[in-house]
C-alpha positions as semicolon CSV with decimal commas, in nm:
position;residue;x (nm);y (nm);z (nm)
1;N;3,258;-0,795;4,199
2;S;2,884;-0,879;4,166
3;I;2,799;-0,524;4,247
4;T;2,970;-0,437;3,903
5;I;2,844;-0,729;3,671
6;S;2,461;-0,601;3,844
7;F;2,569;-0,287;3,758
8;R;2,702;-0,397;3,381
9;I;2,379;-0,591;3,341
10;S;2,188;-0,299;3,423
11;L;2,373;-0,047;3,198
12;F;2,387;-0,326;2,940
13;C;1,957;-0,319;2,987
14;S;1,919;0,067;2,966
15;N;2,088;0,089;2,648
16;F;1,938;-0,229;2,481
17;A;1,539;-0,037;2,582
18;K;1,696;0,307;2,429
19;K;1,827;0,056;2,112
20;N;1,481;-0,100;2,031
21;T;1,321;0,265;2,150
22;K;1,524;0,405;1,838
23;T;1,496;0,157;1,609
24;M;1,073;0,108;1,648
25;Q;1,097;0,532;1,551
26;N;1,294;0,445;1,284
27;I;0,986;0,138;1,212
28;I;0,764;0,427;1,311
29;I;0,886;0,714;1,077
30;T;0,901;0,530;0,744
31;F;0,619;0,421;0,842
32;I;0,477;0,799;0,846
33;V;0,683;0,838;0,540
34;F;0,481;0,621;0,381
35;F;0,161;0,663;0,509
36;T;0,165;1,027;0,411
37;L;0,239;0,939;0,034
38;R;-0,078;0,691;-0,032
39;L;-0,194;0,974;0,189
40;L;-0,097;1,201;-0,134
41;S;-0,254;1,040;-0,375
42;L;-0,572;0,958;-0,163
43;A;-0,614;1,318;-0,176
44;Y;-0,519;1,343;-0,578
45;S;-0,755;1,062;-0,629
46;I;-0,976;1,231;-0,420
47;R;-0,978;1,564;-0,655
48;N;-1,007;1,328;-0,975
49;E;-1,304;1,174;-0,817
50;K;-1,516;1,495;-0,827
51;R;-1,347;1,562;-1,169
52;L;-1,497;1,224;-1,297
53;L;-1,860;1,273;-1,131
54;K;-1,890;1,607;-1,287
55;N;-1,779;1,413;-1,596
56;G;-2,094;1,199;-1,617
57;A;-1,843;0,873;-1,445
58;V;-2,014;0,600;-1,303
59;Q;-1,850;0,346;-0,950
60;Y;-1,860;-0,009;-0,982
61;G;-1,801;-0,223;-0,736
62;K;-1,871;0,057;-0,422
63;V;-1,924;-0,195;-0,176
64;N;-1,550;-0,387;-0,323
65;S;-1,403;-0,058;-0,315
66;L;-1,521;0,028;0,075
67;L;-1,410;-0,271;0,188
68;L;-1,115;-0,247;0,022
69;T;-1,051;0,057;0,156
70;L;-1,066;-0,055;0,531
71;A;-0,844;-0,353;0,449
72;H;-0,597;-0,101;0,381
73;V;-0,629;0,109;0,670
74;A;-0,668;-0,255;0,907
75;Y;-0,326;-0,393;0,731
76;Y;-0,134;-0,107;0,733
77;L;-0,262;-0,042;1,158
78;S;-0,224;-0,414;1,197
79;A;0,140;-0,410;1,112
80;L;0,235;-0,133;1,286
81;Y;0,104;-0,284;1,566
82;E;0,256;-0,561;1,579
83;A;0,533;-0,526;1,568
84;Y;0,482;-0,246;1,900
85;I;0,326;-0,561;2,063
86;S;0,654;-0,790;1,976
87;G;0,935;-0,561;1,971
88;T;1,026;-0,551;1,704
89;T;1,304;-0,362;1,627
90;F;1,416;-0,253;1,238
91;N;1,672;-0,499;1,061
92;C;1,717;-0,671;0,745
93;F;1,320;-0,781;0,742
94;S;1,267;-0,380;0,767
95;V;1,559;-0,279;0,496
96;C;1,362;-0,549;0,235
97;G;1,015;-0,347;0,359
98;V;1,162;-0,003;0,314
99;L;1,353;-0,135;-0,075
100;V;0,989;-0,347;-0,134
101;M;0,773;-0,051;-0,055
102;G;1,007;0,202;-0,237
103;F;0,931;0,014;-0,587
104;A;0,562;-0,016;-0,516
105;Y;0,519;0,362;-0,476
106;A;0,766;0,448;-0,783
107;M;0,517;0,207;-0,914
108;L;0,225;0,406;-0,771
109;F;0,337;0,716;-0,858
110;Y;0,405;0,579;-1,280
111;V;0,024;0,520;-1,319
112;I;-0,070;0,798;-1,174
113;Y;0,178;0,990;-1,376
114;K;0,041;0,709;-1,695
115;L;-0,288;0,770;-1,586
116;H;-0,326;1,157;-1,488
117;D;-0,666;1,293;-1,520
118;V;-0,852;0,854;-1,503
119;W;-0,670;0,746;-1,187
120;T;-0,852;0,717;-0,887
121;V;-0,871;0,467;-0,598
122;K;-1,194;0,398;-0,737
123;L;-1,357;0,227;-1,017
124;Y;-1,476;0,537;-1,193
125;I;-1,563;0,483;-1,559
126;V;-1,690;0,844;-1,846
127;P;-1,802;0,802;-2,119
128;G;-1,578;0,773;-2,382
129;Q;-1,296;0,761;-2,117
130;R;-0,943;0,652;-2,322
131;I;-0,783;0,293;-2,187
132;E;-0,386;0,359;-2,131
133;K;-0,172;0,097;-2,387
134;S;0,165;0,263;-2,300
135;F;0,450;-0,065;-2,264
136;L;0,368;-0,090;-1,893
137;F;0,000;-0,140;-1,934
138;R;0,031;-0,328;-2,256
139;T;0,299;-0,534;-2,076
140;V;0,135;-0,584;-1,722
141;R;-0,222;-0,645;-1,658
142;H;-0,355;-0,352;-1,398
143;P;-0,009;-0,270;-1,295
144;N;-0,147;-0,043;-0,957
145;Y;-0,239;-0,387;-0,784
146;Y;-0,006;-0,594;-0,902
147;L;0,322;-0,399;-0,929
148;N;0,204;-0,111;-0,682
149;I;-0,046;-0,261;-0,392
150;I;0,071;-0,605;-0,301
151;P;0,444;-0,517;-0,256
152;E;0,291;-0,174;-0,059
153;L;0,130;-0,426;0,175
154;I;0,489;-0,713;0,173
155;G;0,659;-0,351;0,224
156;V;0,500;-0,284;0,499
157;G;0,456;-0,640;0,648
158;L;0,889;-0,658;0,552
159;L;0,957;-0,336;0,765
160;C;0,747;-0,404;1,035
161;N;0,845;-0,756;1,080
162;A;0,468;-0,835;1,118
163;W;0,405;-1,225;1,008
164;Y;0,067;-1,301;1,136
165;T;-0,055;-0,917;0,933
166;L;0,150;-1,074;0,667
167;F;0,080;-1,408;0,598
168;I;-0,307;-1,374;0,733
169;G;-0,347;-1,021;0,636
170;L;-0,247;-1,035;0,327
171;P;-0,410;-1,338;0,160
172;I;-0,729;-1,177;0,280
173;Y;-0,665;-0,814;0,118
174;V;-0,623;-1,009;-0,195
175;C;-0,976;-1,215;-0,227
176;L;-1,106;-0,856;-0,242
177;L;-0,891;-0,693;-0,492
178;A;-0,942;-1,057;-0,707
179;V;-1,342;-0,922;-0,686
180;R;-1,166;-0,560;-0,833
181;I;-1,007;-0,705;-1,041
182;R;-1,282;-0,946;-1,217
183;Q;-1,479;-0,625;-1,219
184;E;-1,257;-0,383;-1,393
185;E;-1,285;-0,702;-1,645
186;K;-1,594;-0,697;-1,694
187;V;-1,605;-0,263;-1,738
188;M;-1,337;-0,248;-1,925
189;K;-1,472;-0,521;-2,130
190;K;-1,762;-0,305;-2,216
191;L;-1,526;0,031;-2,307
192;L;-1,330;-0,220;-2,560
193;E;-1,643;-0,342;-2,770
194;N;-1,731;0,092;-2,822
């Protein structure tokens, strides 16, 4: 009888471990899909940067752009690592994270669509640059930051159940983003005056 109970416990633990491994795989696969989308947007940004530079664009906030890039990568890796060490399973928070990230990436690709040839992850201004005045840009200042990046990072934190990353990493990132927004406001003000 005790052998049967031991066997059942062992079987339960084995199945539970397999299930946890599989659900961690779901988190990793989802993570990779969204990270790949981010890399595709980065490739598009690099293509635009090269063209903008040929047209006389000037980059502003170089140090902040570098810090934002490093913070973005660190946030992603930290969330994934936190999920791994805590044995996170794909749960209701993960599903919410996928939904939030889906929204964030829909906004990213809509912003890229609207800004098209001037969209970059860095802050470039080309002489005579057009100002996007569509409904979204009139309604939400800096939609790429408020409707893409911040929700994206929240979604990553939820996907991975990475509470330390979310509650420590996100405020740090938002501080860097606030600097970027001030830099962009200053540059855009000059553009609007011309």
